[in-house]
Amino acid sequence: MVATNPNAQFPPHNPSAPFNFPKAEEEVLAYWKEIDAFQESIRQSEGKPQYSFYDGPPFATGLPHHGHILMGTVKDIVTRYAHSNGFYVERRFGWDTHGLPVEHEIDKKLNITSKADVMAMGIDKYNAECRAIVMRYSSEWRRTVERLGRWIDFDNDYKTLNTSFMESVWWVFGQLWKKDLVYRGMRVMPYTTGCTTPLSNFEAQQAYKDVQDPAVTIAFTLKNDPKTALLAWTTTPWTLPSNLALCVHPELTYVKIHDKEKDRNFILCDKLLTALYKDPAKAKKDKKYELLETYKGKDLAGWTYEPLFPYFYEQYKDKAFKVLVDSYVTADSGTGVVHQAPAFGEDDHRIAIANGIVSKEDMPPCPIDERGIFTSEVPDYEGQYIKDADKNIIKNLRERQILVAFSQLMHSYPFCWRSGTPLIYRVIPAWFVRVEGSNDKLVKNNLDTRWVPSAVSTTRFQNWLQNARDWNVSRNRYWGTPLPIWASEDYSEIVCISSIEELNELSGCGTLTDLHRDKIDHITIPSKTGKGVLRRVEEVFDCWFESGSMPYAQVHYPFENKEKFEKSFPADFISEAMDQTRGWFYTLLVLSSHLFDTAPWKNLIVCGHVLAADGKKMSKSLKNYPDPNLIVDKYGADALRLFLINSPVVRGDSLRFREEGVKEVITRVLLPFLNSFRFFLGQVALLKKESGVDFKYDPHAPLSSNVMDRWILATCQSLIKHVKTEMEAYRLYTVAPRTLALLDDLTNWYIRFNRRRLKGENGIEDTTAALNSLFEALYTLARTLSAFIPFVTETVYQGLRVYFPDDTKTLNVGADVRSLHFLPFPEVREEYFDPVIERQAARLQSVIELGRVIRERNVLPLKTPLKELIIFHPTAEYLDDVKSLLPYVEQELNVRQVTFTDDEARCGIKYKAGADFTVLGRKLRKDIGKVKAALPNLKSEDVKAYLATGKINVGGVDLVEGDLTATRYVELPAFKEGDATKLESNTNNDVVVILDTMRHPELEEEGTAREVVNRIQRLRKSCGLVPTDDIDVYVSFADEDAKEGEELLSCIAKQQDIFSRVLKRVPMPKSRLNAGPEAIVTEESVEVGSLKVVLTLVRV
């Protein structure tokens, strides 16, 4: 993109107009587009140290959801922050365009159910259909991502279907081949009949459902004893036609019993008689069965039995249909005898090979096609889907009296994550990357990286790595990167290709521009051993192999960008959701460890999952979550971004998405920030109007002598330092809480305490110093939070930019100040730190917060003046700290007298002790009862002495420091009618404040005046008036309220100072109004106490 208007001006901010966050964000986006802000920021950082980032590619066949928005926000924050800290950060969007997600869409569209359907259609046409939809929602993705404020390059993206990407995938595989890390094996794999392909082990973990399956106990009759049968239990009756053996545990005990009802002998594990009898002990007592013999499992080895079905008897009669032993058998469920179908069980296959029933190269009985349909090898069930055949197989076994027991079992079962069909395990010839044997290397390489949160790495991911199996990287599909393997018919001669050039050299095919199956399957390579020609194997790569290759393939390494890649590898940062511990994170690590013996990332943030408000998975069909685009349209992207980042999901936990939570971000964070900025604009305009002074920010102004100025600036530096520390540790979730605290300090403390100064009460010099401090606080906040909330910070920055000094070089932020996002992250100004001032301000806040609570408890509004506040603390330093800020105490708590004291007796200070009896009980044991009984009777002076000495005797038991917790409290005399004071206390166990809550008539008029001011200010705000608007106020009353009205007018006359100071004008009776109707801004009835007053605002 090229800037359409590099000299564009940001729209001026109107502080009196209603503010709509989504619309304001649209203005920011338009401005960024005009000046080409993202690409300009990249250009400005060229030549700086590189910060590398890998973006995991999503599929564009579906629309972005809240999970994508979360991860996009995390990535945007980290990369924006890195850019602002002096790095060149290339950010390219990537697209996953191959594999089952795409093919499944086409299979549904064209009703394709088998390989024959694809062959009849033609792979070229099938792949063309796939290609047509891979970017179906790319424009929606771009619109959503850009609307969220994420800066990433869509124009220079990468796609896994690009020939350059696919060639690098071939190179990766070729390197593994050369290192003997690839082999072809016959292995039982998770298999999806819905998508007709095997899956890797980690894909099989992605979708479990609770389902009911038939559980059958089957009698396998012994050949040499027709009255005795071994009992085996299974939940997959459809595998019974392929049975070749039974397996028992060598050390378990097995019993031969005679069942009286069935008049047959059965052999099963002695601990699992529940397979036959609900209560085996009762059944034995009732003589339902008789114990005949006892064996160890190893005693049964080699016993032969009659096959259940005849289908594979002739082929295997000399080596199968016998009892095998293996320790994988358990006594947890079933009968302790496991039916073996080597084609459909990993252990079954392993044990059959170990006992010579099948060989590694042979395909064991597997009478189903790729769709899970029985073939002609099992004529009785030919054409039936395996799960549908269960009931017919069970019926057959029941009729032949082979079925001994039947029930339905509810259990968790894996399903295909794409088609939703139940997975089966079946033997498949497939291509594997060796992982077993490299587990320790994977663990070591991973431990050299930083994970946030770290526990995911050291538990979940490490456990997965330690037990990782060889990785099946081949898929019997069509739309993907083809395996670059050409082999003879018997696989005795195999060539692995690593590049287009190598394929051309060996085959003479010419320079290829497309590597998909339909473009290369016809290519042959002459055999070097007299085998005729070598043909490409049918399989394509698992799309996880492609995404795991993206660090190399996105830049066409090593064919291009070799130096660029090697300088930026491993990546400084990657991030995805928790499920990628068994997906992208895993495949990245395996390939990088095999290629370069290192992890491909240095820092990794793993997030939890975003769930619906009810805790369930977000579902389009259930419509149990709000459309993210509608959320952004309603509240804005900043609110959504900050809601997600300030949630448990960034700490690896799940988040229940609540629309109310997004709304709360506006009220708690964005609005206070915006209102502080608007307040600043109002006071700057007021300074210009009343003094003719044009405010300009002075970045090198001498340190203010005002404590509150120094305090807010020091607090800002603390925020900068905190954000730097936390972002360098990739702990994004700690930033928002600290930001909230600073916003509270800014709005509820600094601005509130300094309104009079900012309005010019102490003269131009003091006002300018206060405005400079407020400007710097807002400017610092905007720069510090720019990566988190890029829109509102840009809006505030553009409003502040008007007040930059004429020579912007003095700002030391670079030459281009057109956008906040061109500026570096602020440096900490150490000279602003002053521990004494920070201590004083903290103590002031404590006193005021305690006083506010007393007012709230007694329903005493701040505008009601009170006579006296007593502040107690035992140290002079504390009292002096608060005394130095006395005007703020008087103003904020609206008290006429403040008394400081360290006299405990005068304030009724007492001490009491408590204990954690659980902890103390472990120390005292039997003496704890004595302490419990005596503790309530401890005298105050004894507890105080304990605080000083750390020793005390309670109930005859000596205790030391740490055994008890001492608390200071206040014991005041009870209030009696006629008392001159009514004292209430509050403490934080450090300072004690005592407030006289008695209302005094001589102070009531001042309170009334403050209430009138409050009503006028509210009315001005509701009319959109700003401080520079000159307004006269007139008051009137209903006839019946004339007497009370006269009293209010008298009050206004007496309290003129308050009105003049705050409003610059004193309200007048409406009888003095001479202006015409056109001058009246508004007229509204309000309540002052119980009196209804009509306020008329007139423009001067």
JSON list of C-alpha atoms in Angstrom, two decimals, residues 341-486:
[
{"chain": "A", "resi": 341, "resn": "ALA", "atom": "CA", "xyz": [-7.33, -58.26, 15.91]},
{"chain": "A", "resi": 342, "resn": "PRO", "atom": "CA", "xyz": [-3.85, -57.21, 14.68]},
{"chain": "A", "resi": 343, "resn": "ALA", "atom": "CA", "xyz": [-5.21, -54.88, 12.00]},
{"chain": "A", "resi": 344, "resn": "PHE", "atom": "CA", "xyz": [-7.21, -52.83, 14.49]},
{"chain": "A", "resi": 345, "resn": "GLY", "atom": "CA", "xyz": [-5.14, -52.44, 17.64]},
{"chain": "A", "resi": 346, "resn": "GLU", "atom": "CA", "xyz": [-1.64, -51.12, 18.22]},
{"chain": "A", "resi": 347, "resn": "ASP", "atom": "CA", "xyz": [-0.87, -53.64, 20.97]},
{"chain": "A", "resi": 348, "resn": "ASP", "atom": "CA", "xyz": [-2.63, -56.38, 19.03]},
{"chain": "A", "resi": 349, "resn": "HIS", "atom": "CA", "xyz": [-0.34, -55.73, 16.05]},
{"chain": "A", "resi": 350, "resn": "ARG", "atom": "CA", "xyz": [2.81, -55.55, 18.20]},
{"chain": "A", "resi": 351, "resn": "ILE", "atom": "CA", "xyz": [2.02, -58.82, 20.00]},
{"chain": "A", "resi": 352, "resn": "ALA", "atom": "CA", "xyz": [1.08, -60.63, 16.78]},
{"chain": "A", "resi": 353, "resn": "ILE", "atom": "CA", "xyz": [4.43, -59.67, 15.23]},
{"chain": "A", "resi": 354, "resn": "ALA", "atom": "CA", "xyz": [6.33, -60.70, 18.38]},
{"chain": "A", "resi": 355, "resn": "ASN", "atom": "CA", "xyz": [4.66, -64.12, 18.31]},
{"chain": "A", "resi": 356, "resn": "GLY", "atom": "CA", "xyz": [5.13, -64.75, 14.59]},
{"chain": "A", "resi": 357, "resn": "ILE", "atom": "CA", "xyz": [1.43, -64.59, 13.69]},
{"chain": "A", "resi": 358, "resn": "VAL", "atom": "CA", "xyz": [2.06, -61.77, 11.19]},
{"chain": "A", "resi": 359, "resn": "SER", "atom": "CA", "xyz": [5.26, -60.15, 9.93]},
{"chain": "A", "resi": 360, "resn": "LYS", "atom": "CA", "xyz": [6.18, -56.46, 9.93]},
{"chain": "A", "resi": 361, "resn": "GLU", "atom": "CA", "xyz": [5.72, -56.29, 6.18]},
{"chain": "A", "resi": 362, "resn": "ASP", "atom": "CA", "xyz": [2.47, -58.27, 5.93]},
{"chain": "A", "resi": 363, "resn": "MET", "atom": "CA", "xyz": [-0.98, -56.75, 6.07]},
{"chain": "A", "resi": 364, "resn": "PRO", "atom": "CA", "xyz": [-2.95, -58.67, 8.74]},
{"chain": "A", "resi": 365, "resn": "PRO", "atom": "CA", "xyz": [-6.63, -59.41, 8.10]},
{"chain": "A", "resi": 366, "resn": "CYS", "atom": "CA", "xyz": [-8.26, -56.03, 7.41]},
{"chain": "A", "resi": 367, "resn": "PRO", "atom": "CA", "xyz": [-11.55, -56.74, 5.63]},
{"chain": "A", "resi": 368, "resn": "ILE", "atom": "CA", "xyz": [-12.74, -53.11, 5.30]},
{"chain": "A", "resi": 369, "resn": "ASP", "atom": "CA", "xyz": [-12.28, -50.47, 2.62]},
{"chain": "A", "resi": 370, "resn": "GLU", "atom": "CA", "xyz": [-11.17, -46.87, 3.11]},
{"chain": "A", "resi": 371, "resn": "ARG", "atom": "CA", "xyz": [-14.73, -45.84, 4.13]},
{"chain": "A", "resi": 372, "resn": "GLY", "atom": "CA", "xyz": [-15.00, -48.49, 6.87]},
{"chain": "A", "resi": 373, "resn": "ILE", "atom": "CA", "xyz": [-17.24, -50.74, 4.75]},
{"chain": "A", "resi": 374, "resn": "PHE", "atom": "CA", "xyz": [-16.81, -54.53, 5.02]},
{"chain": "A", "resi": 375, "resn": "THR", "atom": "CA", "xyz": [-15.38, -56.08, 1.84]},
{"chain": "A", "resi": 376, "resn": "SER", "atom": "CA", "xyz": [-16.03, -59.46, 0.19]},
{"chain": "A", "resi": 377, "resn": "GLU", "atom": "CA", "xyz": [-13.44, -61.02, 2.54]},
{"chain": "A", "resi": 378, "resn": "VAL", "atom": "CA", "xyz": [-16.27, -61.10, 5.08]},
{"chain": "A", "resi": 379, "resn": "PRO", "atom": "CA", "xyz": [-19.22, -62.07, 2.86]},
{"chain": "A", "resi": 380, "resn": "ASP", "atom": "CA", "xyz": [-21.78, -62.18, 5.69]},
{"chain": "A", "resi": 381, "resn": "TYR", "atom": "CA", "xyz": [-21.34, -58.47, 6.35]},
{"chain": "A", "resi": 382, "resn": "GLU", "atom": "CA", "xyz": [-20.13, -57.24, 2.95]},
{"chain": "A", "resi": 383, "resn": "GLY", "atom": "CA", "xyz": [-21.28, -53.70, 2.18]},
{"chain": "A", "resi": 384, "resn": "GLN", "atom": "CA", "xyz": [-22.09, -52.83, 5.79]},
{"chain": "A", "resi": 385, "resn": "TYR", "atom": "CA", "xyz": [-20.42, -49.94, 7.63]},
{"chain": "A", "resi": 386, "resn": "ILE", "atom": "CA", "xyz": [-18.49, -51.32, 10.60]},
{"chain": "A", "resi": 387, "resn": "LYS", "atom": "CA", "xyz": [-20.55, -49.62, 13.32]},
{"chain": "A", "resi": 388, "resn": "ASP", "atom": "CA", "xyz": [-23.78, -50.65, 11.59]},
{"chain": "A", "resi": 389, "resn": "ALA", "atom": "CA", "xyz": [-22.53, -54.23, 11.42]},
{"chain": "A", "resi": 390, "resn": "ASP", "atom": "CA", "xyz": [-22.13, -54.43, 15.22]},
{"chain": "A", "resi": 391, "resn": "LYS", "atom": "CA", "xyz": [-25.77, -55.35, 15.79]},
{"chain": "A", "resi": 392, "resn": "ASN", "atom": "CA", "xyz": [-25.71, -58.09, 13.10]},
{"chain": "A", "resi": 393, "resn": "ILE", "atom": "CA", "xyz": [-22.49, -59.59, 14.46]},
{"chain": "A", "resi": 394, "resn": "ILE", "atom": "CA", "xyz": [-23.94, -59.58, 18.00]},
{"chain": "A", "resi": 395, "resn": "LYS", "atom": "CA", "xyz": [-27.12, -61.24, 16.67]},
{"chain": "A", "resi": 396, "resn": "ASN", "atom": "CA", "xyz": [-25.02, -63.96, 15.02]},
{"chain": "A", "resi": 397, "resn": "LEU", "atom": "CA", "xyz": [-23.03, -64.61, 18.21]},
{"chain": "A", "resi": 398, "resn": "ARG", "atom": "CA", "xyz": [-26.21, -64.73, 20.30]},
{"chain": "A", "resi": 399, "resn": "GLU", "atom": "CA", "xyz": [-27.85, -67.24, 17.96]},
{"chain": "A", "resi": 400, "resn": "ARG", "atom": "CA", "xyz": [-24.72, -69.44, 18.13]},
{"chain": "A", "resi": 401, "resn": "GLN", "atom": "CA", "xyz": [-24.73, -69.16, 21.95]},
{"chain": "A", "resi": 402, "resn": "ILE", "atom": "CA", "xyz": [-21.27, -67.61, 21.86]},
{"chain": "A", "resi": 403, "resn": "LEU", "atom": "CA", "xyz": [-22.47, -64.32, 23.37]},
{"chain": "A", "resi": 404, "resn": "VAL", "atom": "CA", "xyz": [-22.24, -64.73, 27.16]},
{"chain": "A", "resi": 405, "resn": "ALA", "atom": "CA", "xyz": [-23.05, -61.16, 28.27]},
{"chain": "A", "resi": 406, "resn": "PHE", "atom": "CA", "xyz": [-24.17, -57.92, 26.63]},
{"chain": "A", "resi": 407, "resn": "SER", "atom": "CA", "xyz": [-24.46, -54.33, 27.90]},
{"chain": "A", "resi": 408, "resn": "GLN", "atom": "CA", "xyz": [-24.14, -50.72, 26.75]},
{"chain": "A", "resi": 409, "resn": "LEU", "atom": "CA", "xyz": [-21.04, -48.80, 27.87]},
{"chain": "A", "resi": 410, "resn": "MET", "atom": "CA", "xyz": [-20.86, -45.00, 28.06]},
{"chain": "A", "resi": 411, "resn": "HIS", "atom": "CA", "xyz": [-17.26, -43.87, 27.51]},
{"chain": "A", "resi": 412, "resn": "SER", "atom": "CA", "xyz": [-15.15, -41.11, 26.01]},
{"chain": "A", "resi": 413, "resn": "TYR", "atom": "CA", "xyz": [-14.19, -41.90, 22.43]},
{"chain": "A", "resi": 414, "resn": "PRO", "atom": "CA", "xyz": [-12.06, -40.05, 19.83]},
{"chain": "A", "resi": 415, "resn": "PHE", "atom": "CA", "xyz": [-13.77, -38.55, 16.80]},
{"chain": "A", "resi": 416, "resn": "CYS", "atom": "CA", "xyz": [-12.41, -37.05, 13.60]},
{"chain": "A", "resi": 417, "resn": "TRP", "atom": "CA", "xyz": [-11.82, -33.35, 14.29]},
{"chain": "A", "resi": 418, "resn": "ARG", "atom": "CA", "xyz": [-12.90, -32.52, 10.76]},
{"chain": "A", "resi": 419, "resn": "SER", "atom": "CA", "xyz": [-15.71, -34.90, 9.65]},
{"chain": "A", "resi": 420, "resn": "GLY", "atom": "CA", "xyz": [-17.17, -35.68, 13.08]},
{"chain": "A", "resi": 421, "resn": "THR", "atom": "CA", "xyz": [-17.10, -39.45, 12.46]},
{"chain": "A", "resi": 422, "resn": "PRO", "atom": "CA", "xyz": [-15.75, -41.85, 15.11]},
{"chain": "A", "resi": 423, "resn": "LEU", "atom": "CA", "xyz": [-12.09, -42.74, 14.61]},
{"chain": "A", "resi": 424, "resn": "ILE", "atom": "CA", "xyz": [-10.97, -46.29, 14.32]},
{"chain": "A", "resi": 425, "resn": "TYR", "atom": "CA", "xyz": [-7.52, -47.74, 14.66]},
{"chain": "A", "resi": 426, "resn": "ARG", "atom": "CA", "xyz": [-6.38, -49.70, 11.63]},
{"chain": "A", "resi": 427, "resn": "VAL", "atom": "CA", "xyz": [-3.11, -50.89, 10.19]},
{"chain": "A", "resi": 428, "resn": "ILE", "atom": "CA", "xyz": [-1.86, -48.64, 7.41]},
{"chain": "A", "resi": 429, "resn": "PRO", "atom": "CA", "xyz": [1.30, -48.53, 5.33]},
{"chain": "A", "resi": 430, "resn": "ALA", "atom": "CA", "xyz": [2.51, -44.97, 6.03]},
{"chain": "A", "resi": 431, "resn": "TRP", "atom": "CA", "xyz": [5.58, -42.74, 6.06]},
{"chain": "A", "resi": 432, "resn": "PHE", "atom": "CA", "xyz": [6.96, -41.78, 9.45]},
{"chain": "A", "resi": 433, "resn": "VAL", "atom": "CA", "xyz": [9.41, -39.25, 10.83]},
{"chain": "A", "resi": 434, "resn": "ARG", "atom": "CA", "xyz": [11.38, -40.77, 13.68]},
{"chain": "A", "resi": 435, "resn": "VAL", "atom": "CA", "xyz": [10.66, -39.10, 17.02]},
{"chain": "A", "resi": 436, "resn": "GLU", "atom": "CA", "xyz": [11.16, -41.98, 19.46]},
{"chain": "A", "resi": 437, "resn": "GLY", "atom": "CA", "xyz": [14.81, -41.86, 20.49]},
{"chain": "A", "resi": 438, "resn": "SER", "atom": "CA", "xyz": [14.91, -38.08, 20.18]},
{"chain": "A", "resi": 439, "resn": "ASN", "atom": "CA", "xyz": [12.60, -37.41, 23.14]},
{"chain": "A", "resi": 440, "resn": "ASP", "atom": "CA", "xyz": [15.39, -36.23, 25.44]},
{"chain": "A", "resi": 441, "resn": "LYS", "atom": "CA", "xyz": [16.67, -33.85, 22.76]},
{"chain": "A", "resi": 442, "resn": "LEU", "atom": "CA", "xyz": [13.18, -32.39, 22.28]},
{"chain": "A", "resi": 443, "resn": "VAL", "atom": "CA", "xyz": [12.78, -31.90, 26.04]},
{"chain": "A", "resi": 444, "resn": "LYS", "atom": "CA", "xyz": [16.22, -30.24, 26.31]},
{"chain": "A", "resi": 445, "resn": "ASN", "atom": "CA", "xyz": [15.62, -27.89, 23.37]},
{"chain": "A", "resi": 446, "resn": "ASN", "atom": "CA", "xyz": [12.23, -26.89, 24.73]},
{"chain": "A", "resi": 447, "resn": "LEU", "atom": "CA", "xyz": [13.65, -26.19, 28.19]},
{"chain": "A", "resi": 448, "resn": "ASP", "atom": "CA", "xyz": [16.00, -23.65, 26.60]},
{"chain": "A", "resi": 449, "resn": "THR", "atom": "CA", "xyz": [12.97, -21.51, 25.68]},
{"chain": "A", "resi": 450, "resn": "ARG", "atom": "CA", "xyz": [10.64, -19.28, 27.68]},
{"chain": "A", "resi": 451, "resn": "TRP", "atom": "CA", "xyz": [6.96, -20.24, 27.95]},
{"chain": "A", "resi": 452, "resn": "VAL", "atom": "CA", "xyz": [4.29, -18.00, 29.44]},
{"chain": "A", "resi": 453, "resn": "PRO", "atom": "CA", "xyz": [2.82, -19.50, 31.52]},
{"chain": "A", "resi": 454, "resn": "SER", "atom": "CA", "xyz": [5.82, -21.71, 32.23]},
{"chain": "A", "resi": 455, "resn": "ALA", "atom": "CA", "xyz": [3.79, -24.51, 33.82]},
{"chain": "A", "resi": 456, "resn": "VAL", "atom": "CA", "xyz": [2.36, -25.51, 30.43]},
{"chain": "A", "resi": 457, "resn": "SER", "atom": "CA", "xyz": [5.88, -26.20, 29.18]},
{"chain": "A", "resi": 458, "resn": "THR", "atom": "CA", "xyz": [7.13, -28.12, 32.21]},
{"chain": "A", "resi": 459, "resn": "THR", "atom": "CA", "xyz": [4.02, -30.26, 32.64]},
{"chain": "A", "resi": 460, "resn": "ARG", "atom": "CA", "xyz": [1.66, -30.66, 29.70]},
{"chain": "A", "resi": 461, "resn": "PHE", "atom": "CA", "xyz": [4.13, -30.11, 26.85]},
{"chain": "A", "resi": 462, "resn": "GLN", "atom": "CA", "xyz": [7.07, -31.87, 28.47]},
{"chain": "A", "resi": 463, "resn": "ASN", "atom": "CA", "xyz": [4.93, -34.93, 29.26]},
{"chain": "A", "resi": 464, "resn": "TRP", "atom": "CA", "xyz": [3.84, -35.01, 25.63]},
{"chain": "A", "resi": 465, "resn": "LEU", "atom": "CA", "xyz": [7.46, -34.78, 24.42]},
{"chain": "A", "resi": 466, "resn": "GLN", "atom": "CA", "xyz": [8.67, -37.50, 26.78]},
{"chain": "A", "resi": 467, "resn": "ASN", "atom": "CA", "xyz": [6.07, -39.90, 25.43]},
{"chain": "A", "resi": 468, "resn": "ALA", "atom": "CA", "xyz": [6.04, -38.74, 21.80]},
{"chain": "A", "resi": 469, "resn": "ARG", "atom": "CA", "xyz": [5.75, -41.45, 19.15]},
{"chain": "A", "resi": 470, "resn": "ASP", "atom": "CA", "xyz": [7.08, -41.55, 15.63]},
{"chain": "A", "resi": 471, "resn": "TRP", "atom": "CA", "xyz": [5.10, -39.11, 13.52]},
{"chain": "A", "resi": 472, "resn": "ASN", "atom": "CA", "xyz": [2.97, -40.28, 10.62]},
{"chain": "A", "resi": 473, "resn": "VAL", "atom": "CA", "xyz": [3.45, -37.48, 8.10]},
{"chain": "A", "resi": 474, "resn": "SER", "atom": "CA", "xyz": [1.65, -39.04, 5.13]},
{"chain": "A", "resi": 475, "resn": "ARG", "atom": "CA", "xyz": [-1.99, -38.78, 4.17]},
{"chain": "A", "resi": 476, "resn": "ASN", "atom": "CA", "xyz": [-3.83, -40.82, 1.57]},
{"chain": "A", "resi": 477, "resn": "ARG", "atom": "CA", "xyz": [-5.34, -37.70, 0.08]},
{"chain": "A", "resi": 478, "resn": "TYR", "atom": "CA", "xyz": [-5.04, -35.39, -2.91]},
{"chain": "A", "resi": 479, "resn": "TRP", "atom": "CA", "xyz": [-4.91, -31.67, -2.05]},
{"chain": "A", "resi": 480, "resn": "GLY", "atom": "CA", "xyz": [-1.58, -31.15, -0.33]},
{"chain": "A", "resi": 481, "resn": "THR", "atom": "CA", "xyz": [2.15, -31.10, -0.89]},
{"chain": "A", "resi": 482, "resn": "PRO", "atom": "CA", "xyz": [2.98, -34.49, -2.44]},
{"chain": "A", "resi": 483, "resn": "LEU", "atom": "CA", "xyz": [5.60, -36.62, -0.71]},
{"chain": "A", "resi": 484, "resn": "PRO", "atom": "CA", "xyz": [8.73, -36.23, -2.85]},
{"chain": "A", "resi": 485, "resn": "ILE", "atom": "CA", "xyz": [9.37, -39.98, -2.90]},
{"chain": "A", "resi": 486, "resn": "TRP", "atom": "CA", "xyz": [9.74, -42.00, -6.09]}
]
